[in-house]
Amino acid sequence: MSTSPASGTPARNALWPVLLITALFFFWGMANNLNDILIPQFKKAFILTDLQSGLVQSAFYMGYFFLALPAAFLMRKLGYKAAVITGLVLYAIGAFLFWPAAENHQYTSFLGALFVIASGLAFLETSANPLITVLGPPDKAAFRLNLAQAFNPLGSLAGIWIGQTYILSGIEHDETALGTMTEAARQAFYISEVKAVQGPYLVIGIVVLAWAALVLFSKFPAAATNNAEEDAGEEVGFVRSIGRLFEKPRFLVGVVAQFFYVGAQVGIWSYMIRYGQTEIGLVDKDAATYLYYALAAFAVGRFFGTALMSKLSPNLILGVFAVINIALMVAAVALGGETGMWALVASSFFMSIMFPTIFATSIAGLGNLTKTGSSLLVMSIIGGAVLTVVMGFVSDHSHIRTAFLVAAACFLVIAAYAFSAPRAVKAH
């Protein structure tokens, strides 16, 4: 019987904890991509502009920004398991808050609920990645992490399926049709569209809370329940470690690149349904099908890009993929129609390796500052909050096609980061 040196626990006994933590990658993928359904749903139900509907992502990713450092602090004090349980409870609370938000027909209440969900996800994402590496033999850590990451796009696909099947009605009325309806009929339509989110999020909340209970009452290796910090850098103090990161220019540029990457990814997926409605004339339910294609391309691209990295520099691949995506964004803007939509779908294939590649190359060489640096990279996810709103603003004042020039500019920043990388950075 083999034993994990990291924890002193028989490796086979870590199988159940590995399964519990692997599911977290599915859960946050589902929550992230359900937002892409909520944007057109709330736009219709609350009569919003593109900028206002984009606040769904702003509220969501602000949760990541404000809770990433508290999550890292809690991990240091109470261990990974405590951070996971905290994250799941917050996630469930946010999901439950959808019910009263729908009953009150308040858009701002939904934004608050999304902030709470994302606060929980900040704890999950900050803790799950390093936790999965200590749940078993160290020589299999990379395999466990890659396996867990594979469940993230599956969760994303599940989120789109839930939204398309149980939230989007496919019923849309233009201004003329709404004008012919009585006030009571209009209000009934808006209320029914808002309440469509209640059932799915209630079920999600129950499942996530049950998962928190499973984690709480399951036995984990000591490395998951204690502050198993192995690097001496934490001795300098949490605040001082943040200060030392500002002396690492390559890391700081990586944080900026990650900010723009997340902004591009979230913006593209957030407005794909809107693009399909405007450019192809589809109803929201049918336009959501293209999100399936995009996420499938994302999953395939991750495997393809990972295979390439066994032979080529990660930064070279990142740079080439970024340049290709600049071209695809320009095509979406210039060509429009179904061709433009397929350009947006194709961009997901080339986005697939960007987040982990920027993450890994940014923290390379940080040594005992790695954990704190990881939390700052999670904070950079706020790019999804800021740039989605910028895209909405551009769309409202120009055209939905023009908004994707913002994404093109994001990929330009990523290409600059990749091609400016020191030649010493190698694939792991």
GROMACS .gro file of C-alpha atoms in nm:
model
  428
    1MET     CA    1   0.000   0.000   0.000
    2SER     CA    2   0.148   0.332  -0.111
    3THR     CA    3   0.157   0.639   0.106
    4SER     CA    4   0.147   1.003   0.012
    5PRO     CA    5   0.456   1.177   0.147
    6ALA     CA    6   0.269   1.504   0.140
    7SER     CA    7   0.019   1.396   0.401
    8GLY     CA    8   0.127   1.068   0.550
    9THR     CA    9  -0.211   0.925   0.450
   10PRO     CA   10  -0.253   0.613   0.235
   11ALA     CA   11  -0.296   0.737  -0.120
   12ARG     CA   12  -0.606   0.527  -0.182
   13ASN     CA   13  -0.778   0.693   0.116
   14ALA     CA   14  -0.744   1.025  -0.064
   15LEU     CA   15  -0.968   0.912  -0.352
   16TRP     CA   16  -1.291   1.037  -0.191
   17PRO     CA   17  -1.145   1.382  -0.107
   18VAL     CA   18  -1.011   1.405  -0.463
   19LEU     CA   19  -1.360   1.337  -0.600
   20LEU     CA   20  -1.514   1.597  -0.368
   21ILE     CA   21  -1.265   1.866  -0.467
   22THR     CA   22  -1.269   1.779  -0.839
   23ALA     CA   23  -1.644   1.849  -0.840
   24LEU     CA   24  -1.569   2.210  -0.739
   25PHE     CA   25  -1.420   2.276  -1.084
   26PHE     CA   26  -1.753   2.166  -1.232
   27PHE     CA   27  -1.953   2.385  -0.990
   28TRP     CA   28  -1.772   2.710  -1.067
   29GLY     CA   29  -1.772   2.644  -1.442
   30MET     CA   30  -2.149   2.607  -1.421
   31ALA     CA   31  -2.193   2.931  -1.224
   32ASN     CA   32  -1.966   3.131  -1.454
   33ASN     CA   33  -2.145   3.038  -1.775
   34LEU     CA   34  -2.496   3.064  -1.635
   35ASN     CA   35  -2.418   3.437  -1.633
   36ASP     CA   36  -2.408   3.429  -2.013
   37ILE     CA   37  -2.773   3.316  -1.999
   38LEU     CA   38  -2.872   3.568  -1.732
   39ILE     CA   39  -2.752   3.866  -1.938
   40PRO     CA   40  -3.006   3.828  -2.224
   41GLN     CA   41  -3.270   3.705  -1.978
   42PHE     CA   42  -3.243   4.011  -1.753
   43LYS     CA   43  -3.211   4.243  -2.052
   44LYS     CA   44  -3.553   4.120  -2.165
   45ALA     CA   45  -3.718   4.094  -1.824
   46PHE     CA   46  -3.600   4.431  -1.688
   47ILE     CA   47  -3.579   4.622  -2.022
   48LEU     CA   48  -3.206   4.696  -1.991
   49THR     CA   49  -2.942   4.844  -2.219
   50ASP     CA   50  -2.637   4.632  -2.307
   51LEU     CA   51  -2.432   4.824  -2.052
   52GLN     CA   52  -2.690   4.764  -1.777
   53SER     CA   53  -2.722   4.393  -1.856
   54GLY     CA   54  -2.341   4.368  -1.852
   55LEU     CA   55  -2.352   4.461  -1.484
   56VAL     CA   56  -2.430   4.093  -1.424
   57GLN     CA   57  -2.062   4.022  -1.489
   58SER     CA   58  -1.949   4.332  -1.301
   59ALA     CA   59  -2.127   4.227  -0.982
   60PHE     CA   60  -2.003   3.872  -1.026
   61TYR     CA   61  -1.636   3.943  -1.080
   62MET     CA   62  -1.625   4.212  -0.813
   63GLY     CA   63  -1.687   3.924  -0.573
   64TYR     CA   64  -1.368   3.758  -0.693
   65PHE     CA   65  -1.176   4.082  -0.657
   66PHE     CA   66  -1.277   4.161  -0.300
   67LEU     CA   67  -1.269   3.807  -0.160
   68ALA     CA   68  -0.953   3.660  -0.317
   69LEU     CA   69  -0.717   3.800  -0.051
   70PRO     CA   70  -0.948   3.712   0.242
   71ALA     CA   71  -0.963   3.361   0.098
   72ALA     CA   72  -0.584   3.337   0.091
   73PHE     CA   73  -0.570   3.470   0.448
   74LEU     CA   74  -0.824   3.211   0.568
   75MET     CA   75  -0.629   2.935   0.395
   76ARG     CA   76  -0.314   3.034   0.581
   77LYS     CA   77  -0.493   3.041   0.916
   78LEU     CA   78  -0.734   2.745   0.898
   79GLY     CA   79  -0.624   2.537   0.600
   80TYR     CA   80  -0.763   2.446   0.260
   81LYS     CA   81  -1.066   2.250   0.381
   82ALA     CA   82  -1.204   2.544   0.580
   83ALA     CA   83  -1.170   2.769   0.274
   84VAL     CA   84  -1.357   2.516   0.058
   85ILE     CA   85  -1.645   2.487   0.305
   86THR     CA   86  -1.668   2.866   0.338
   87GLY     CA   87  -1.676   2.901  -0.040
   88LEU     CA   88  -1.950   2.641  -0.085
   89VAL     CA   89  -2.169   2.796   0.186
   90LEU     CA   90  -2.137   3.143   0.029
   91TYR     CA   91  -2.213   2.995  -0.314
   92ALA     CA   92  -2.530   2.831  -0.179
   93ILE     CA   93  -2.644   3.147   0.001
   94GLY     CA   94  -2.605   3.349  -0.318
   95ALA     CA   95  -2.808   3.092  -0.514
   96PHE     CA   96  -3.086   3.096  -0.253
   97LEU     CA   97  -3.100   3.477  -0.273
   98PHE     CA   98  -3.227   3.445  -0.630
   99TRP     CA   99  -3.569   3.343  -0.493
  100PRO     CA  100  -3.648   3.663  -0.300
  101ALA     CA  101  -3.484   3.872  -0.574
  102ALA     CA  102  -3.731   3.727  -0.825
  103GLU     CA  103  -4.025   3.768  -0.587
  104ASN     CA  104  -3.938   4.136  -0.542
  105HIS     CA  105  -3.861   4.181  -0.914
  106GLN     CA  106  -3.542   4.371  -0.826
  107TYR     CA  107  -3.246   4.369  -1.066
  108THR     CA  108  -3.015   4.512  -0.800
  109SER     CA  109  -3.106   4.222  -0.569
  110PHE     CA  110  -2.994   3.979  -0.837
  111LEU     CA  111  -2.665   4.166  -0.868
  112GLY     CA  112  -2.616   4.133  -0.492
  113ALA     CA  113  -2.688   3.760  -0.510
  114LEU     CA  114  -2.434   3.720  -0.790
  115PHE     CA  115  -2.175   3.904  -0.582
  116VAL     CA  116  -2.230   3.655  -0.298
  117ILE     CA  117  -2.200   3.356  -0.535
  118ALA     CA  118  -1.872   3.492  -0.675
  119SER     CA  119  -1.743   3.558  -0.324
  120GLY     CA  120  -1.784   3.188  -0.262
  121LEU     CA  121  -1.614   3.102  -0.589
  122ALA     CA  122  -1.317   3.319  -0.492
  123PHE     CA  123  -1.265   3.089  -0.192
  124LEU     CA  124  -1.310   2.778  -0.407
  125GLU     CA  125  -1.074   2.882  -0.687
  126THR     CA  126  -0.807   3.010  -0.449
  127SER     CA  127  -0.808   2.686  -0.249
  128ALA     CA  128  -0.905   2.404  -0.488
  129ASN     CA  129  -0.611   2.431  -0.730
  130PRO     CA  130  -0.337   2.393  -0.466
  131LEU     CA  131  -0.548   2.152  -0.256
  132ILE     CA  132  -0.586   1.897  -0.535
  133THR     CA  133  -0.206   1.879  -0.561
  134VAL     CA  134  -0.163   1.765  -0.199
  135LEU     CA  135  -0.437   1.498  -0.207
  136GLY     CA  136  -0.215   1.206  -0.296
  137PRO     CA  137   0.135   1.123  -0.416
  138PRO     CA  138   0.335   1.430  -0.524
  139ASP     CA  139   0.447   1.262  -0.847
  140LYS     CA  140   0.082   1.245  -0.960
  141ALA     CA  141  -0.005   1.603  -0.860
  142ALA     CA  142   0.003   1.739  -1.216
  143PHE     CA  143  -0.219   1.456  -1.338
  144ARG     CA  144  -0.476   1.521  -1.064
  145LEU     CA  145  -0.483   1.893  -1.137
  146ASN     CA  146  -0.523   1.844  -1.513
  147LEU     CA  147  -0.797   1.588  -1.455
  148ALA     CA  148  -0.979   1.829  -1.222
  149GLN     CA  149  -0.942   2.115  -1.471
  150ALA     CA  150  -1.111   1.899  -1.736
  151PHE     CA  151  -1.434   1.915  -1.535
  152ASN     CA  152  -1.445   2.295  -1.559
  153PRO     CA  153  -1.564   2.312  -1.924
  154LEU     CA  154  -1.809   2.029  -1.847
  155GLY     CA  155  -1.958   2.251  -1.578
  156SER     CA  156  -1.968   2.539  -1.827
  157LEU     CA  157  -2.162   2.324  -2.074
  158ALA     CA  158  -2.399   2.218  -1.795
  159GLY     CA  159  -2.457   2.585  -1.709
  160ILE     CA  160  -2.553   2.667  -2.068
  161TRP     CA  161  -2.780   2.361  -2.085
  162ILE     CA  162  -2.956   2.454  -1.759
  163GLY     CA  163  -3.003   2.811  -1.876
  164GLN     CA  164  -3.121   2.724  -2.224
  165THR     CA  165  -3.358   2.450  -2.103
  166TYR     CA  166  -3.502   2.596  -1.784
  167ILE     CA  167  -3.450   2.975  -1.799
  168LEU     CA  168  -3.465   3.103  -2.158
  169SER     CA  169  -3.822   3.085  -2.289
  170GLY     CA  170  -3.755   3.171  -2.653
  171ILE     CA  171  -4.040   3.422  -2.627
  172GLU     CA  172  -3.943   3.771  -2.737
  173HIS     CA  173  -4.164   4.073  -2.806
  174ASP     CA  174  -4.047   4.379  -2.996
  175GLU     CA  175  -4.159   4.728  -2.898
  176THR     CA  176  -4.456   4.716  -3.135
  177ALA     CA  177  -4.584   4.389  -2.988
  178LEU     CA  178  -4.533   4.510  -2.633
  179GLY     CA  179  -4.721   4.829  -2.721
  180THR     CA  180  -5.030   4.631  -2.823
  181MET     CA  181  -5.039   4.439  -2.493
  182THR     CA  182  -5.233   4.555  -2.192
  183GLU     CA  183  -5.031   4.676  -1.893
  184ALA     CA  184  -5.134   4.367  -1.697
  185ALA     CA  185  -5.019   4.137  -1.980
  186ARG     CA  186  -4.684   4.315  -2.009
  187GLN     CA  187  -4.619   4.290  -1.637
  188ALA     CA  188  -4.718   3.924  -1.635
  189PHE     CA  189  -4.467   3.859  -1.915
  190TYR     CA  190  -4.184   4.039  -1.732
  191ILE     CA  191  -4.262   3.862  -1.403
  192SER     CA  192  -4.270   3.518  -1.567
  193GLU     CA  193  -3.932   3.582  -1.728
  194VAL     CA  194  -3.777   3.690  -1.398
  195LYS     CA  195  -3.922   3.397  -1.202
  196ALA     CA  196  -3.778   3.150  -1.453
  197VAL     CA  197  -3.448   3.168  -1.263
  198GLN     CA  198  -3.595   3.067  -0.926
  199GLY     CA  199  -3.618   2.691  -0.972
  200PRO     CA  200  -3.274   2.631  -1.126
  201TYR     CA  201  -3.091   2.841  -0.867
  202LEU     CA  202  -3.285   2.685  -0.579
  203VAL     CA  203  -3.174   2.339  -0.693
  204ILE     CA  204  -2.817   2.460  -0.740
  205GLY     CA  205  -2.815   2.605  -0.388
  206ILE     CA  206  -2.939   2.279  -0.236
  207VAL     CA  207  -2.681   2.068  -0.423
  208VAL     CA  208  -2.394   2.302  -0.333
  209LEU     CA  209  -2.496   2.315   0.034
  210ALA     CA  210  -2.516   1.935   0.043
  211TRP     CA  211  -2.167   1.924  -0.107
  212ALA     CA  212  -2.042   2.154   0.169
  213ALA     CA  213  -2.181   1.905   0.423
  214LEU     CA  214  -2.004   1.618   0.248
  215VAL     CA  215  -1.674   1.806   0.260
  216LEU     CA  216  -1.729   1.899   0.626
  217PHE     CA  217  -1.793   1.544   0.742
  218SER     CA  218  -1.539   1.371   0.517
  219LYS     CA  219  -1.193   1.286   0.640
  220PHE     CA  220  -0.918   1.471   0.453
  221PRO     CA  221  -0.538   1.435   0.472
  222ALA     CA  222  -0.370   1.659   0.730
  223ALA     CA  223  -0.233   1.885   0.455
  224ALA     CA  224  -0.592   1.985   0.368
  225THR     CA  225  -0.710   2.066   0.719
  226ASN     CA  226  -0.404   2.238   0.860
  227ASN     CA  227  -0.204   2.539   0.751
  228ALA     CA  228   0.051   2.321   0.577
  229GLU     CA  229   0.255   2.612   0.451
  230GLU     CA  230   0.588   2.484   0.334
  231ASP     CA  231   0.761   2.798   0.224
  232ALA     CA  232   0.947   3.029   0.449
  233GLY     CA  233   0.820   3.339   0.275
  234GLU     CA  234   0.503   3.341   0.486
  235GLU     CA  235   0.720   3.422   0.787
  236VAL     CA  236   0.762   3.776   0.655
  237GLY     CA  237   0.389   3.832   0.694
  238PHE     CA  238   0.099   3.842   0.453
  239VAL     CA  239   0.104   4.219   0.393
  240ARG     CA  240   0.480   4.231   0.343
  241SER     CA  241   0.463   3.943   0.095
  242ILE     CA  242   0.222   4.152  -0.114
  243GLY     CA  243   0.469   4.441  -0.107
  244ARG     CA  244   0.749   4.215  -0.226
  245LEU     CA  245   0.540   4.109  -0.526
  246PHE     CA  246   0.541   4.468  -0.647
  247GLU     CA  247   0.916   4.428  -0.690
  248LYS     CA  248   0.854   4.155  -0.952
  249PRO     CA  249   0.789   4.332  -1.286
  250ARG     CA  250   0.724   4.015  -1.486
  251PHE     CA  251   0.461   3.906  -1.233
  252LEU     CA  252   0.292   4.247  -1.241
  253VAL     CA  253   0.274   4.242  -1.620
  254GLY     CA  254   0.124   3.894  -1.592
  255VAL     CA  255  -0.149   4.028  -1.362
  256VAL     CA  256  -0.228   4.295  -1.621
  257ALA     CA  257  -0.236   4.034  -1.901
  258GLN     CA  258  -0.469   3.816  -1.694
  259PHE     CA  259  -0.698   4.115  -1.634
  260PHE     CA  260  -0.734   4.168  -2.009
  261TYR     CA  261  -0.768   3.796  -2.084
  262VAL     CA  262  -1.057   3.746  -1.844
  263GLY     CA  263  -1.217   4.065  -1.976
  264ALA     CA  264  -1.197   3.932  -2.332
  265GLN     CA  265  -1.328   3.585  -2.246
  266VAL     CA  266  -1.617   3.706  -2.032
  267GLY     CA  267  -1.708   3.981  -2.278
  268ILE     CA  268  -1.713   3.749  -2.580
  269TRP     CA  269  -1.927   3.484  -2.409
  270SER     CA  270  -2.154   3.742  -2.245
  271TYR     CA  271  -2.253   3.905  -2.574
  272MET     CA  272  -2.258   3.601  -2.805
  273ILE     CA  273  -2.633   3.557  -2.761
  274ARG     CA  274  -2.686   3.928  -2.821
  275TYR     CA  275  -2.469   3.905  -3.134
  276GLY     CA  276  -2.677   3.613  -3.262
  277GLN     CA  277  -3.000   3.799  -3.198
  278THR     CA  278  -2.880   4.111  -3.379
  279GLU     CA  279  -2.668   3.965  -3.660
  280ILE     CA  280  -2.855   3.644  -3.744
  281GLY     CA  281  -3.203   3.724  -3.614
  282LEU     CA  282  -3.220   3.434  -3.369
  283VAL     CA  283  -3.427   3.427  -3.051
  284ASP     CA  284  -3.226   3.399  -2.728
  285LYS     CA  285  -3.293   3.026  -2.683
  286ASP     CA  286  -3.160   2.943  -3.031
  287ALA     CA  287  -2.866   3.183  -3.011
  288ALA     CA  288  -2.753   3.006  -2.693
  289THR     CA  289  -2.671   2.700  -2.906
  290TYR     CA  290  -2.364   2.884  -3.034
  291LEU     CA  291  -2.240   2.902  -2.676
  292TYR     CA  292  -2.241   2.522  -2.672
  293TYR     CA  293  -2.021   2.524  -2.980
  294ALA     CA  294  -1.790   2.783  -2.824
  295LEU     CA  295  -1.746   2.585  -2.503
  296ALA     CA  296  -1.690   2.263  -2.694
  297ALA     CA  297  -1.419   2.442  -2.895
  298PHE     CA  298  -1.275   2.570  -2.566
  299ALA     CA  299  -1.251   2.215  -2.427
  300VAL     CA  300  -1.090   2.076  -2.743
  301GLY     CA  301  -0.849   2.369  -2.757
  302ARG     CA  302  -0.732   2.302  -2.403
  303PHE     CA  303  -0.627   1.948  -2.489
  304PHE     CA  304  -0.472   2.055  -2.820
  305GLY     CA  305  -0.280   2.344  -2.662
  306THR     CA  306  -0.156   2.127  -2.377
  307ALA     CA  307  -0.024   1.872  -2.626
  308LEU     CA  308   0.155   2.148  -2.819
  309MET     CA  309   0.328   2.264  -2.501
  310SER     CA  310   0.518   1.937  -2.480
  311LYS     CA  311   0.707   2.053  -2.789
  312LEU     CA  312   0.685   2.434  -2.800
  313SER     CA  313   0.727   2.723  -2.558
  314PRO     CA  314   0.402   2.810  -2.374
  315ASN     CA  315   0.467   3.180  -2.438
  316LEU     CA  316   0.509   3.121  -2.812
  317ILE     CA  317   0.179   2.933  -2.827
  318LEU     CA  318   0.010   3.201  -2.615
  319GLY     CA  319   0.136   3.476  -2.847
  320VAL     CA  320   0.034   3.301  -3.169
  321PHE     CA  321  -0.311   3.218  -3.030
  322ALA     CA  322  -0.357   3.580  -2.922
  323VAL     CA  323  -0.269   3.708  -3.271
  324ILE     CA  324  -0.516   3.463  -3.427
  325ASN     CA  325  -0.787   3.587  -3.191
  326ILE     CA  326  -0.717   3.948  -3.288
  327ALA     CA  327  -0.788   3.845  -3.648
  328LEU     CA  328  -1.105   3.661  -3.545
  329MET     CA  329  -1.236   3.964  -3.354
  330VAL     CA  330  -1.171   4.187  -3.655
  331ALA     CA  331  -1.361   3.935  -3.869
  332ALA     CA  332  -1.656   3.939  -3.627
  333VAL     CA  333  -1.664   4.319  -3.647
  334ALA     CA  334  -1.610   4.355  -4.021
  335LEU     CA  335  -1.813   4.063  -4.156
  336GLY     CA  336  -2.099   4.023  -3.912
  337GLY     CA  337  -2.378   3.772  -3.976
  338GLU     CA  338  -2.326   3.400  -3.935
  339THR     CA  339  -1.963   3.429  -4.048
  340GLY     CA  340  -1.894   3.671  -3.766
  341MET     CA  341  -2.067   3.441  -3.518
  342TRP     CA  342  -1.850   3.148  -3.620
  343ALA     CA  343  -1.544   3.371  -3.578
  344LEU     CA  344  -1.655   3.427  -3.216
  345VAL     CA  345  -1.703   3.052  -3.169
  346ALA     CA  346  -1.356   2.981  -3.310
  347SER     CA  347  -1.197   3.233  -3.074
  348SER     CA  348  -1.287   3.006  -2.780
  349PHE     CA  349  -1.055   2.737  -2.917
  350PHE     CA  350  -0.762   2.980  -2.903
  351MET     CA  351  -0.863   3.128  -2.566
  352SER     CA  352  -0.856   2.785  -2.402
  353ILE     CA  353  -0.492   2.782  -2.292
  354MET     CA  354  -0.462   3.150  -2.207
  355PHE     CA  355  -0.569   3.163  -1.842
  356PRO     CA  356  -0.354   2.871  -1.716
  357THR     CA  357  -0.058   2.974  -1.934
  358ILE     CA  358  -0.059   3.335  -1.811
  359PHE     CA  359  -0.108   3.207  -1.456
  360ALA     CA  360   0.182   2.960  -1.472
  361THR     CA  361   0.427   3.192  -1.648
  362SER     CA  362   0.343   3.480  -1.412
  363ILE     CA  363   0.417   3.292  -1.090
  364ALA     CA  364   0.724   3.113  -1.229
  365GLY     CA  365   1.021   3.184  -1.004
  366LEU     CA  366   0.822   3.350  -0.723
  367GLY     CA  367   0.930   3.086  -0.473
  368ASN     CA  368   0.788   3.162  -0.129
  369LEU     CA  369   0.563   3.435  -0.272
  370THR     CA  370   0.373   3.192  -0.493
  371LYS     CA  371   0.058   3.155  -0.280
  372THR     CA  372   0.013   3.527  -0.229
  373GLY     CA  373   0.088   3.586  -0.596
  374SER     CA  374  -0.180   3.333  -0.688
  375SER     CA  375  -0.441   3.525  -0.489
  376LEU     CA  376  -0.350   3.848  -0.672
  377LEU     CA  377  -0.388   3.670  -1.005
  378VAL     CA  378  -0.734   3.557  -0.894
  379MET     CA  379  -0.810   3.923  -0.816
  380SER     CA  380  -0.722   4.015  -1.173
  381ILE     CA  381  -1.039   3.833  -1.274
  382ILE     CA  382  -1.204   4.170  -1.212
  383GLY     CA  383  -1.123   4.231  -1.579
  384GLY     CA  384  -1.446   4.045  -1.645
  385ALA     CA  385  -1.635   4.307  -1.444
  386VAL     CA  386  -1.473   4.610  -1.604
  387LEU     CA  387  -1.437   4.519  -1.969
  388THR     CA  388  -1.779   4.359  -2.011
  389VAL     CA  389  -1.932   4.692  -1.911
  390VAL     CA  390  -1.699   4.871  -2.155
  391MET     CA  391  -1.823   4.641  -2.432
  392GLY     CA  392  -2.181   4.713  -2.332
  393PHE     CA  393  -2.114   5.086  -2.342
  394VAL     CA  394  -1.961   5.061  -2.690
  395SER     CA  395  -2.256   4.851  -2.808
  396ASP     CA  396  -2.514   5.097  -2.675
  397HIS     CA  397  -2.342   5.391  -2.844
  398SER     CA  398  -2.246   5.215  -3.167
  399HIS     CA  399  -2.330   4.853  -3.252
  400ILE     CA  400  -2.286   4.511  -3.093
  401ARG     CA  401  -2.031   4.425  -3.364
  402THR     CA  402  -1.816   4.725  -3.276
  403ALA     CA  403  -1.803   4.614  -2.913
  404PHE     CA  404  -1.579   4.323  -3.007
  405LEU     CA  405  -1.299   4.564  -3.093
  406VAL     CA  406  -1.256   4.587  -2.714
  407ALA     CA  407  -1.182   4.213  -2.710
  408ALA     CA  408  -0.937   4.259  -2.998
  409ALA     CA  409  -0.749   4.519  -2.792
  410CYS     CA  410  -0.737   4.272  -2.500
  411PHE     CA  411  -0.574   4.007  -2.716
  412LEU     CA  412  -0.321   4.265  -2.833
  413VAL     CA  413  -0.212   4.312  -2.469
  414ILE     CA  414  -0.184   3.935  -2.426
  415ALA     CA  415   0.026   3.901  -2.740
  416ALA     CA  416   0.259   4.173  -2.613
  417TYR     CA  417   0.294   3.988  -2.281
  418ALA     CA  418   0.368   3.658  -2.452
  419PHE     CA  419   0.624   3.784  -2.703
  420SER     CA  420   0.806   3.993  -2.441
  421ALA     CA  421   0.865   3.688  -2.219
  422PRO     CA  422   1.221   3.604  -2.116
  423ARG     CA  423   1.362   3.320  -2.323
  424ALA     CA  424   1.437   3.135  -2.000
  425VAL     CA  425   1.071   3.055  -1.933
  426LYS     CA  426   1.011   2.690  -2.023
  427ALA     CA  427   0.715   2.457  -2.027
  428HIS     CA  428   0.661   2.254  -1.715
   0.00000   0.00000   0.00000
